[in-house]
PDB file of C-alpha atoms in Angstrom:
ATOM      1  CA  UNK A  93      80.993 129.299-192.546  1.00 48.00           C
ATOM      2  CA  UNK A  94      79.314 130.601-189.250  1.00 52.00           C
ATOM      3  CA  UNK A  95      81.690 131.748-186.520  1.00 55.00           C
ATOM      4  CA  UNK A  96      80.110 132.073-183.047  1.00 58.00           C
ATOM      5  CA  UNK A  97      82.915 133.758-181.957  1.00 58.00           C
ATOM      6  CA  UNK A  98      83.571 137.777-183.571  1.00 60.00           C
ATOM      7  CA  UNK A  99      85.937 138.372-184.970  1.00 67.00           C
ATOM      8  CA  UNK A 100      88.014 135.220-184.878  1.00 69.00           C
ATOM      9  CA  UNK A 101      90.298 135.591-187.245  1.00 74.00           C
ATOM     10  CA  UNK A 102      91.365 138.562-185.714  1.00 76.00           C
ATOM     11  CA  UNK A 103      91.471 137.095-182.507  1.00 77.00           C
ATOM     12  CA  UNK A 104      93.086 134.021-183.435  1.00 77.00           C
ATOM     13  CA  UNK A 105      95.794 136.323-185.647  1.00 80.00           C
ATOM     14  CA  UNK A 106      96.914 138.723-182.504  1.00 81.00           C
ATOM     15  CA  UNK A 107      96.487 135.362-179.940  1.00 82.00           C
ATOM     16  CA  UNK A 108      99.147 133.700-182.259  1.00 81.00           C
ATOM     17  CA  UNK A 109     101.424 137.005-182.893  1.00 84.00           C
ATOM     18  CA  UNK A 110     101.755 137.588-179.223  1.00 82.00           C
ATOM     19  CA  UNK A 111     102.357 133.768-178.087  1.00 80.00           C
ATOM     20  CA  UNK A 112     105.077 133.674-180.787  1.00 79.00           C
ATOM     21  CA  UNK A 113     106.487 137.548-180.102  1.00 79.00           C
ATOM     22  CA  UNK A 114     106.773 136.809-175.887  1.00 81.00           C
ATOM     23  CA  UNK A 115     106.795 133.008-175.580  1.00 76.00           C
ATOM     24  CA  UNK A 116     108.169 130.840-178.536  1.00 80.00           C
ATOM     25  CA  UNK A 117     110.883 133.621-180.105  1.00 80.00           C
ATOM     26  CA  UNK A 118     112.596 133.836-176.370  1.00 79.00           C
ATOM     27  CA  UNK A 119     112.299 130.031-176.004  1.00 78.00           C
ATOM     28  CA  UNK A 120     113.549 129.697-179.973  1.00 81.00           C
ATOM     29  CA  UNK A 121     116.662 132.076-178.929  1.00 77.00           C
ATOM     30  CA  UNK A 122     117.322 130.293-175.911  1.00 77.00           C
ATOM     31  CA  UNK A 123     117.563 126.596-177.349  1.00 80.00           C
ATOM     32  CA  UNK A 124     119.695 128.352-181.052  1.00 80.00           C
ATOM     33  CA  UNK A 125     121.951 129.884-178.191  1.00 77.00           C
ATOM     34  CA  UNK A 126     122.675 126.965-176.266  1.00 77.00           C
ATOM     35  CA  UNK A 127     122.641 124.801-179.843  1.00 77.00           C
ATOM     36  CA  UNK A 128     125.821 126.778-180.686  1.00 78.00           C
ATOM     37  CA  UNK A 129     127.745 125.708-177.445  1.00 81.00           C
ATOM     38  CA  UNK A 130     128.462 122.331-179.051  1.00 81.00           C
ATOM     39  CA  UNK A 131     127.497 119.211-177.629  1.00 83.00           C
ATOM     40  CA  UNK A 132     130.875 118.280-175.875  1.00 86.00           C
ATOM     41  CA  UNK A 133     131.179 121.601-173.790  1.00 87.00           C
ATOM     42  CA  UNK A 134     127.253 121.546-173.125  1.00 86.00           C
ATOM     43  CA  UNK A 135     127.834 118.188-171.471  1.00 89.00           C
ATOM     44  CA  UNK A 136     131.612 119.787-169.770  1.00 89.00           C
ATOM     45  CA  UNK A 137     128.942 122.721-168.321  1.00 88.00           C
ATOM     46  CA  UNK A 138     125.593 120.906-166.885  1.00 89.00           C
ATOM     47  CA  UNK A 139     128.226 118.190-165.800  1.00 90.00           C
ATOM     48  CA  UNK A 140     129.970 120.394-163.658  1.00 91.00           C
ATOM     49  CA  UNK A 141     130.743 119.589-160.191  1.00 93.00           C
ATOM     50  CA  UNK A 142     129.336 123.503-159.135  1.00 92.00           C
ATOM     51  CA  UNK A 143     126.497 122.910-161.997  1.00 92.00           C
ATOM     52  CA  UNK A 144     125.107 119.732-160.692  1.00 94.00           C
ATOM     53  CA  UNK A 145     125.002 120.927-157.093  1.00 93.00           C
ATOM     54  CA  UNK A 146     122.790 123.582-158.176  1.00 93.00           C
ATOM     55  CA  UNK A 147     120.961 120.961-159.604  1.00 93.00           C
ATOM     56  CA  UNK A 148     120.164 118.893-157.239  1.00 93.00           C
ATOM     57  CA  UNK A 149     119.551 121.879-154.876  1.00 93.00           C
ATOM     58  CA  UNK A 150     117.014 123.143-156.612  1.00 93.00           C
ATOM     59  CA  UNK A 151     114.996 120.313-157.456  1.00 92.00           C
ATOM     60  CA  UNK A 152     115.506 119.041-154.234  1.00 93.00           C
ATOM     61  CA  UNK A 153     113.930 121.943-153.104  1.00 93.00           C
ATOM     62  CA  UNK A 154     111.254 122.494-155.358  1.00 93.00           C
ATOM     63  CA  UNK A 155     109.866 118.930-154.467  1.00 93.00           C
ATOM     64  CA  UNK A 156     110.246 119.137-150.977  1.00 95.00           C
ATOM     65  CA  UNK A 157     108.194 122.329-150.992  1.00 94.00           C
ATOM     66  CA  UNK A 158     105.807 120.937-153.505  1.00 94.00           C
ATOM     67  CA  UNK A 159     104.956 117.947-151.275  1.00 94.00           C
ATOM     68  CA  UNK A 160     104.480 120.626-148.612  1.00 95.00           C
ATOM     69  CA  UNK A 161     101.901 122.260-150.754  1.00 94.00           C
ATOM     70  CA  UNK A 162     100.090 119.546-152.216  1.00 93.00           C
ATOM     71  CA  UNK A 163      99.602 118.293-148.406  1.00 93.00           C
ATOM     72  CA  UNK A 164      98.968 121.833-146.959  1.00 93.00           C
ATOM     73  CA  UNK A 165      97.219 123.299-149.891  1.00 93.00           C
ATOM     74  CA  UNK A 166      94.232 120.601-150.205  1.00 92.00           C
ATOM     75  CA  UNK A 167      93.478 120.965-146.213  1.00 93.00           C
ATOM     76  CA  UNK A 168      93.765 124.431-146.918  1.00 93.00           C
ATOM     77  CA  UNK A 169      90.904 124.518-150.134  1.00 92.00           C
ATOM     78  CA  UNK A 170      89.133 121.748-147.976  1.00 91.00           C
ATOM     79  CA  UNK A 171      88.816 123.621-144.902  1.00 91.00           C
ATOM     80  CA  UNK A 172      87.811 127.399-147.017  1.00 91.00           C
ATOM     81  CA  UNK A 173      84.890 125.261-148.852  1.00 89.00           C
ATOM     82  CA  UNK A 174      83.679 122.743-146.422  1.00 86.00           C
ATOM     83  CA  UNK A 175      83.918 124.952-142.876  1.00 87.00           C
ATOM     84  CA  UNK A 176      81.984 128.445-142.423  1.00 87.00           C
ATOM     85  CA  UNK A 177      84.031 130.326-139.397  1.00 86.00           C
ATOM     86  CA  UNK A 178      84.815 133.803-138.454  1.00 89.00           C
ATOM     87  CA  UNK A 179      87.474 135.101-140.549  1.00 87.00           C
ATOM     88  CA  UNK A 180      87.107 132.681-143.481  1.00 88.00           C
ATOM     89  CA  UNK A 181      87.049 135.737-145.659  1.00 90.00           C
ATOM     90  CA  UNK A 182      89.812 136.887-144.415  1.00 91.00           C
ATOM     91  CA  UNK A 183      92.261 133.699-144.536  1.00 90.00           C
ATOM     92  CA  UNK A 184      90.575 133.408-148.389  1.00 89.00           C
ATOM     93  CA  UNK A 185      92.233 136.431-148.922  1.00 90.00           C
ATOM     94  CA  UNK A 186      95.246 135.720-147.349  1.00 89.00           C
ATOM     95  CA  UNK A 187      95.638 132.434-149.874  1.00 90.00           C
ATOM     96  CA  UNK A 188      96.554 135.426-152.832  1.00 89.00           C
ATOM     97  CA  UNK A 189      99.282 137.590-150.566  1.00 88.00           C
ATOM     98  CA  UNK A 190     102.095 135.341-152.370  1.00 88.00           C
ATOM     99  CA  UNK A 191     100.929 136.460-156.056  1.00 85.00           C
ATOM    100  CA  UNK A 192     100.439 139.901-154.910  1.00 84.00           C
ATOM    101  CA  UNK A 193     103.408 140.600-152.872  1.00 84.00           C
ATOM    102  CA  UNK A 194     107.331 141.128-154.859  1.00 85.00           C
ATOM    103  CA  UNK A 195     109.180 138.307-154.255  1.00 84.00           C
ATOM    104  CA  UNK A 196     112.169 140.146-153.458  1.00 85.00           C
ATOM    105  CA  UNK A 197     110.001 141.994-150.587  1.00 87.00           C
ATOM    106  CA  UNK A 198     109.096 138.237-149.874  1.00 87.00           C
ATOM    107  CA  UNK A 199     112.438 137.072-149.341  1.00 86.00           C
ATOM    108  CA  UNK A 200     113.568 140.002-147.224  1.00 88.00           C
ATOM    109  CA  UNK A 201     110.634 139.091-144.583  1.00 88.00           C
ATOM    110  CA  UNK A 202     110.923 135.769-144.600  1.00 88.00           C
ATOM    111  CA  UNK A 203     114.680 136.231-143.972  1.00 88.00           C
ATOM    112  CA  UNK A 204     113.985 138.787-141.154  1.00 88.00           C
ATOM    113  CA  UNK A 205     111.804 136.794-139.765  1.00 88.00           C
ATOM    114  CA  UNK A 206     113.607 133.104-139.477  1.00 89.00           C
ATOM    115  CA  UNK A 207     117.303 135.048-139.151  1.00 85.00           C
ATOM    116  CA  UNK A 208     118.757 133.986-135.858  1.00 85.00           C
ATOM    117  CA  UNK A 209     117.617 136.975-133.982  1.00 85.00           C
ATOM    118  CA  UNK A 210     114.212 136.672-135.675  1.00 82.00           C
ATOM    119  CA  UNK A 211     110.770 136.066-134.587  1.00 85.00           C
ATOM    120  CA  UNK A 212     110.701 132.607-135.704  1.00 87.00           C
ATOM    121  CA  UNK A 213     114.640 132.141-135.749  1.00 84.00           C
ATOM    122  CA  UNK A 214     115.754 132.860-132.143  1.00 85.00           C
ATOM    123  CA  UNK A 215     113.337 129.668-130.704  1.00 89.00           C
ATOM    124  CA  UNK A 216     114.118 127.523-133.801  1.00 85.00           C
ATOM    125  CA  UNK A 217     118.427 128.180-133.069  1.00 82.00           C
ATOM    126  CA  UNK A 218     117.402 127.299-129.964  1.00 82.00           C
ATOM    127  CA  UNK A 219     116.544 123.716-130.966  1.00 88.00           C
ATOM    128  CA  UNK A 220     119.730 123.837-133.378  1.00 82.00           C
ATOM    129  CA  UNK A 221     117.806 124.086-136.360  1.00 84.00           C
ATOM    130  CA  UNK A 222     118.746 127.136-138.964  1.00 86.00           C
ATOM    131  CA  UNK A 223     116.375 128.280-141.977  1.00 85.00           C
ATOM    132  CA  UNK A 224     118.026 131.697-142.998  1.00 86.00           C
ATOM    133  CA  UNK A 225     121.142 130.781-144.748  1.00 87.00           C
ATOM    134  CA  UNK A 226     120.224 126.891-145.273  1.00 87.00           C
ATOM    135  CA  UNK A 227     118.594 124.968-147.775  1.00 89.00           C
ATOM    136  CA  UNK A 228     115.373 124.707-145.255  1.00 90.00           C
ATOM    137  CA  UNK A 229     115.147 128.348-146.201  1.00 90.00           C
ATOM    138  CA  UNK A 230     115.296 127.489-149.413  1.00 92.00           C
ATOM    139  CA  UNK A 231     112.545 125.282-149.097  1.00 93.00           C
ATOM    140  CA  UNK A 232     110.452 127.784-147.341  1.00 92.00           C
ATOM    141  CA  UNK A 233     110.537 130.248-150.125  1.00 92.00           C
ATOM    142  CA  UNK A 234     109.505 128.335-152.485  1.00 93.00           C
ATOM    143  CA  UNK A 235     106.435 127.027-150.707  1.00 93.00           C
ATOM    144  CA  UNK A 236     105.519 130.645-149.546  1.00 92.00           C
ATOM    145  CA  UNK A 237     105.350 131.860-153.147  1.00 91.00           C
ATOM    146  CA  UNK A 238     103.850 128.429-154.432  1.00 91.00           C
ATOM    147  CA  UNK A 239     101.228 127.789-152.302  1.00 91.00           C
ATOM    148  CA  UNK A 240      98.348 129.862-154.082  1.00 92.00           C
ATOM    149  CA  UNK A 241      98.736 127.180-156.754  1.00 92.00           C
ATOM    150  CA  UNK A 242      97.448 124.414-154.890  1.00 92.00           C
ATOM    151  CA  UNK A 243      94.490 126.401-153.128  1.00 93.00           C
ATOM    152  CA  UNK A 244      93.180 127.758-156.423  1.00 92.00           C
ATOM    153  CA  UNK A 245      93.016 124.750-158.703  1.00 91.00           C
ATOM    154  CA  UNK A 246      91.559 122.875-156.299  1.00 91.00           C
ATOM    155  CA  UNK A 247      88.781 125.086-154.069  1.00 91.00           C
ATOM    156  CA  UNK A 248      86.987 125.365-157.335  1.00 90.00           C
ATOM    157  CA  UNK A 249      86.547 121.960-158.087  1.00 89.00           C
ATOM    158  CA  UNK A 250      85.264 121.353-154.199  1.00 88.00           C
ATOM    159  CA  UNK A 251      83.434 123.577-154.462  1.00 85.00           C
ATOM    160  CA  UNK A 252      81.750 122.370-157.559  1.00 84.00           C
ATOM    161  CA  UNK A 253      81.573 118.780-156.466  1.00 79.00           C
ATOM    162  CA  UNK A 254      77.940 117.342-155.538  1.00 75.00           C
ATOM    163  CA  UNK A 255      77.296 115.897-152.199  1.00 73.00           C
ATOM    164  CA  UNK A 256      74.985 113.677-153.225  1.00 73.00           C
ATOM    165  CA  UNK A 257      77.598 111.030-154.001  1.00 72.00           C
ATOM    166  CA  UNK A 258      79.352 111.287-150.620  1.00 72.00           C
ATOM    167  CA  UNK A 259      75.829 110.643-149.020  1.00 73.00           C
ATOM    168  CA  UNK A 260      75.205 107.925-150.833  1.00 75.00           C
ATOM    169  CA  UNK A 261      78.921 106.725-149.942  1.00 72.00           C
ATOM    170  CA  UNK A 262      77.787 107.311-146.063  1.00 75.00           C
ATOM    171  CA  UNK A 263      74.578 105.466-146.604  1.00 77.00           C
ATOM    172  CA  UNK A 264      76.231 102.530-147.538  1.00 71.00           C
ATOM    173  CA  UNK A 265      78.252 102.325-144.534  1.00 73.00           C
ATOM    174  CA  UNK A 266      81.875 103.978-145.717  1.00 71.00           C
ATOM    175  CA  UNK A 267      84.013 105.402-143.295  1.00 75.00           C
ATOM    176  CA  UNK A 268      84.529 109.437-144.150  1.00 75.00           C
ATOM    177  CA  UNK A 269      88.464 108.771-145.200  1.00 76.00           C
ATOM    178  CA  UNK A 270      87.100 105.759-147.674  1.00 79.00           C
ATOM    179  CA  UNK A 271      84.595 108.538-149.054  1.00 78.00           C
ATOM    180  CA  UNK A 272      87.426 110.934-149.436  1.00 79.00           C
ATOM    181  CA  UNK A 273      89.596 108.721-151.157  1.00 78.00           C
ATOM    182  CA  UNK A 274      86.986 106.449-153.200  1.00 79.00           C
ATOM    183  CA  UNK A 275      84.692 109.518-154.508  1.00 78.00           C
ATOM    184  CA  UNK A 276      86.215 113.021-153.128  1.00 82.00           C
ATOM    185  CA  UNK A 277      90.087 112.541-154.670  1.00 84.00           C
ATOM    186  CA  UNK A 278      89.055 110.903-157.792  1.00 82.00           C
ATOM    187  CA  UNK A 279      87.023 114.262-158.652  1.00 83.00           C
ATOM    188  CA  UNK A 280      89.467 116.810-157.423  1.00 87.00           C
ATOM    189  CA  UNK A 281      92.517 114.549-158.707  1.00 86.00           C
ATOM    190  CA  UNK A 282      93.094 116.136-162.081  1.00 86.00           C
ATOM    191  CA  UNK A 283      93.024 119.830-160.440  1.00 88.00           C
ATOM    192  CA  UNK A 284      95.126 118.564-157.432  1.00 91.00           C
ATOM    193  CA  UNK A 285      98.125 117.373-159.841  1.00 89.00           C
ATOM    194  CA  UNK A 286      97.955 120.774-161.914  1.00 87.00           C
ATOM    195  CA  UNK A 287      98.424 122.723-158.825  1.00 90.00           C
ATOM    196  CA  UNK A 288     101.076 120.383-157.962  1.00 91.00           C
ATOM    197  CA  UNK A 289     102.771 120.978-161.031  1.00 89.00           C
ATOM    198  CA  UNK A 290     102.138 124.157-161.344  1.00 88.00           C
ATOM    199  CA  UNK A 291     103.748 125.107-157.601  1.00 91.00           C
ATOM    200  CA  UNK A 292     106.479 122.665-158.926  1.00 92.00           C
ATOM    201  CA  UNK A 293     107.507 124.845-161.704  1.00 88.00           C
ATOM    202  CA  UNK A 294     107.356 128.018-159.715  1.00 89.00           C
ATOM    203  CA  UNK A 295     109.657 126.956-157.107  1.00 90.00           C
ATOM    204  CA  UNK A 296     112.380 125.378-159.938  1.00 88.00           C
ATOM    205  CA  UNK A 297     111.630 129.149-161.558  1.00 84.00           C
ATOM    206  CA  UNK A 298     112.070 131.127-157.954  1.00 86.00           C
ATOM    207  CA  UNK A 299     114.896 133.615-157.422  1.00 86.00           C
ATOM    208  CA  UNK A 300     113.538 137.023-155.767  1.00 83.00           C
ATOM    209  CA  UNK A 301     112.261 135.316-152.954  1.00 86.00           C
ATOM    210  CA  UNK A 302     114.598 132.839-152.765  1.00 89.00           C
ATOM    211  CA  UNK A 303     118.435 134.828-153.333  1.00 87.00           C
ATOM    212  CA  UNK A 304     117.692 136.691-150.300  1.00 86.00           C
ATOM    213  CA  UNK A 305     117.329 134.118-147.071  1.00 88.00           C
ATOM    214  CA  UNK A 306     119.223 131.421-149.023  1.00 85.00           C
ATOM    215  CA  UNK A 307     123.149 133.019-148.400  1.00 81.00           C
ATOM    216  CA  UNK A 308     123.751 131.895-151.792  1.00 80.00           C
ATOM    217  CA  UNK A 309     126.596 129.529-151.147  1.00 83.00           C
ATOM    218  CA  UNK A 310     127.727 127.447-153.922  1.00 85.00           C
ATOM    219  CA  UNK A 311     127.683 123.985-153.408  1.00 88.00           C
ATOM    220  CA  UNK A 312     125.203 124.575-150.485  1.00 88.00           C
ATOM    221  CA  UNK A 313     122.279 127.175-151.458  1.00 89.00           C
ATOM    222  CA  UNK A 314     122.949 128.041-154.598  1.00 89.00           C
ATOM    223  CA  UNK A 315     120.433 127.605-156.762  1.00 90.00           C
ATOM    224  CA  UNK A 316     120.032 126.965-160.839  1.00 91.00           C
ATOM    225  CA  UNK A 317     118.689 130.749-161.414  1.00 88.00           C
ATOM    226  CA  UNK A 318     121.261 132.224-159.151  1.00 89.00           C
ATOM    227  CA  UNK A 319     124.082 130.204-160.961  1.00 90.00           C
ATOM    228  CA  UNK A 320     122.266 131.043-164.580  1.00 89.00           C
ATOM    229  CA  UNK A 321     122.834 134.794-163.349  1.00 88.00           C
ATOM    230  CA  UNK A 322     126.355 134.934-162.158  1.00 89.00           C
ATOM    231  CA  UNK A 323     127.288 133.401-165.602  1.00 89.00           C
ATOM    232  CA  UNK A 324     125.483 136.241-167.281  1.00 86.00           C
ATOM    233  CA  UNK A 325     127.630 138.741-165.138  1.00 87.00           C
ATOM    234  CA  UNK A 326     130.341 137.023-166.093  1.00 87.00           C
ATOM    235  CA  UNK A 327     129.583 137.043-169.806  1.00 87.00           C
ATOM    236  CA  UNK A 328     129.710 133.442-169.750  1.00 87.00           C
ATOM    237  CA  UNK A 329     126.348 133.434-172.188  1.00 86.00           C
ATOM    238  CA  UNK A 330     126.939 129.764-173.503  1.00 86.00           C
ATOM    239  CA  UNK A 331     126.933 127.884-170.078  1.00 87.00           C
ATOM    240  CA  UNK A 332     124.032 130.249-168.711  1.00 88.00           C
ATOM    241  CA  UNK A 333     122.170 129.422-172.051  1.00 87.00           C
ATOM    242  CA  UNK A 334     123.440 125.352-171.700  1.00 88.00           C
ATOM    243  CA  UNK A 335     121.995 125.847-167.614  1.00 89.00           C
ATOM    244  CA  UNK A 336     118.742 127.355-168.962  1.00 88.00           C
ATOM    245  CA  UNK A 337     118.192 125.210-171.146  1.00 87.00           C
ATOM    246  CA  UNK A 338     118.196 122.109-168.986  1.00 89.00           C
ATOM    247  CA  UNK A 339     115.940 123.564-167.105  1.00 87.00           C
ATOM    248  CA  UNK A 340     114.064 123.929-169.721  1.00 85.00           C
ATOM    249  CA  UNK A 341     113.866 120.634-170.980  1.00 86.00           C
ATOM    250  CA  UNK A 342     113.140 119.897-167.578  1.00 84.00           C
ATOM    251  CA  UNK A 343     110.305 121.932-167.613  1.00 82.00           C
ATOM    252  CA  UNK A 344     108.799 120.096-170.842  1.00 83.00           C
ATOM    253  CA  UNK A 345     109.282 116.567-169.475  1.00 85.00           C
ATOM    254  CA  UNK A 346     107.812 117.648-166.426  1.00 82.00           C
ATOM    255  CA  UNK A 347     104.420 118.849-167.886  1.00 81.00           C
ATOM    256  CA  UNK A 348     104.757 116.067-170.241  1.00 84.00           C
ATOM    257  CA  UNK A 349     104.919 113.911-167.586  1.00 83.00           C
ATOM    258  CA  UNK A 350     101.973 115.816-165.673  1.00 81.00           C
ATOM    259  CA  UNK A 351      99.573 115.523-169.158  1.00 81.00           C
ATOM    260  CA  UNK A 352     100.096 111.908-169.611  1.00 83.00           C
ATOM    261  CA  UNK A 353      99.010 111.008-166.241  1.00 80.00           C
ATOM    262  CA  UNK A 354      95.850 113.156-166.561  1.00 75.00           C
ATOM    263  CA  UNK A 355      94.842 111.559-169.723  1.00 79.00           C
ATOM    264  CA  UNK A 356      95.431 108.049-168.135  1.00 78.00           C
ATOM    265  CA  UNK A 357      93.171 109.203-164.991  1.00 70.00           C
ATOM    266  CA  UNK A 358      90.400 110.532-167.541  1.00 75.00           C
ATOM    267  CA  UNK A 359      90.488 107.194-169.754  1.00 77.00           C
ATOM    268  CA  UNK A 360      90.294 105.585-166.408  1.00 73.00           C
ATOM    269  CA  UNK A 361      87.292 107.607-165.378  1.00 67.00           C
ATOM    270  CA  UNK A 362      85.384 106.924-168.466  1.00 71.00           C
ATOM    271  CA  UNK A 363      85.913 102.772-168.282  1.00 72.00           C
ATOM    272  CA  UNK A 364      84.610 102.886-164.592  1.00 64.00           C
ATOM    273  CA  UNK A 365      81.505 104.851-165.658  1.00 60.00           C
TER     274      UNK A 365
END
């Protein structure tokens, strides 16, 4: 049988070798180490009144910042694709600082920067709001080192899209938000929800950028990774592999989640055309 691709075999051997060498073996250790915890003290550890507060933290966190992005990140892609202004180049470039930049380095400006005697900081303590040290910086950190996501998956697609249909939309007398969400959304919609999701799972994943402006205070701004750490200091390996874990699972649903409503949108798609 004809393969159009060299070599596939080969290919498809060392492809395989190296997803099961760096992601499944690490993922197959993770769930055999928190298997041997034993179902009664995994529940004692993710129940946890310290445990859950990291929980909730986190995700908290991770979806407040995600809405952030989604929002931020589309006029973001929209604006790069649709507008031509001086400096577009530039604020393109900008968009990949995040993935380019340590996190840890990330953190440590951010925290200089919104810190009470910071640039942003001083004026915002002056209102009585705090970011360094608070769960808002939390937030921040996360959508700092997420937003790329969101620009990415979807400036492609815009910039792919025809305009014929949203002149034909305008030709028929629809307002320009009914064309955006009748034609534009509808085409960019499956990209949209993978940057989403994919910003999503950085932020629950975050820790450089995150340990250093949020004070790490347990029950406060302590978050899942943080927590995960200290009990691998503490050579507590079955509740930071029970933690993990969850997360884990979390993880899964989550793109499980994601995946079914993508193949809903595209069966959708195809009964309307």
């Amino acid at each position: 049988m004809f393969s159009v691709i060299p070599g596939f075999r080969l290919s498809l051997g060392i492809t395989l070798t190296y997803l099961g060498l760096i992601v499944l073996l690490p993922i197959a250790a993770l769930i055999l180490q928190a298997a041997d915890v034993g179902f009664a003290r995994y529940i004692t550890i993710i129940t946890s009144p310290r445990t859950l507060a990291s929980f909730q933290i986190t995700i908290g966190a991770a979806a407040v910042a995600t809405v952030f992005n989604a929002l931020y990140g589309l006029m973001l892609a929209w604006v790069l694709v649709r507008y031509e202004f001086p400096g577009r180049r530039f604020l393109d470039t900008l968009v990949d600082v995040p993935f380019a930049l340590p996190t840890a380095v990330a953190g440590l400006a951010l925290t200089a920067l919104f810190a009470k005697n910071g640039w942003f900081g001083a004026p915002l303590e002056a209102w009585g709001i705090q970011v360094a040290y608070a769960p808002a910086g939390i937030v921040c950190a996360m959508a700092f080192t997420s937003i790329p996501f969101v620009v990415r998956t979807v400036q492609p697609v815009l910039e792919d899209l025809s305009a014929d249909l949203e002149e034909a939309a305008t030709t028929l007398g629809a307002s320009e938000l009914r064309v955006f969400c009748t034609v534009i959304m509808p085409a960019i919609f499956p990209a949209f929800l993978a940057g989403a999701s994919l910003a999503f799972a950085r932020s629950l994943g975050e820790f450089g950028a995150v340990v250093f402006i949020a004070g790490n205070q347990p029950f406060r701004t302590e978050i899942v990774a943080l927590l995960t750490f200290i009990r691998l200091e503490e050579y507590d390996y079955a509740a930071a592999a029970a933690i993990a874990a969850t997360m884990l699972g979390f993880a899964f649903l989550m793109l499980l989640t994601v995946n079914l409503i993508q193949a809903w949108h595209q069966r959708r798609a195809i009964r309307e055309d």
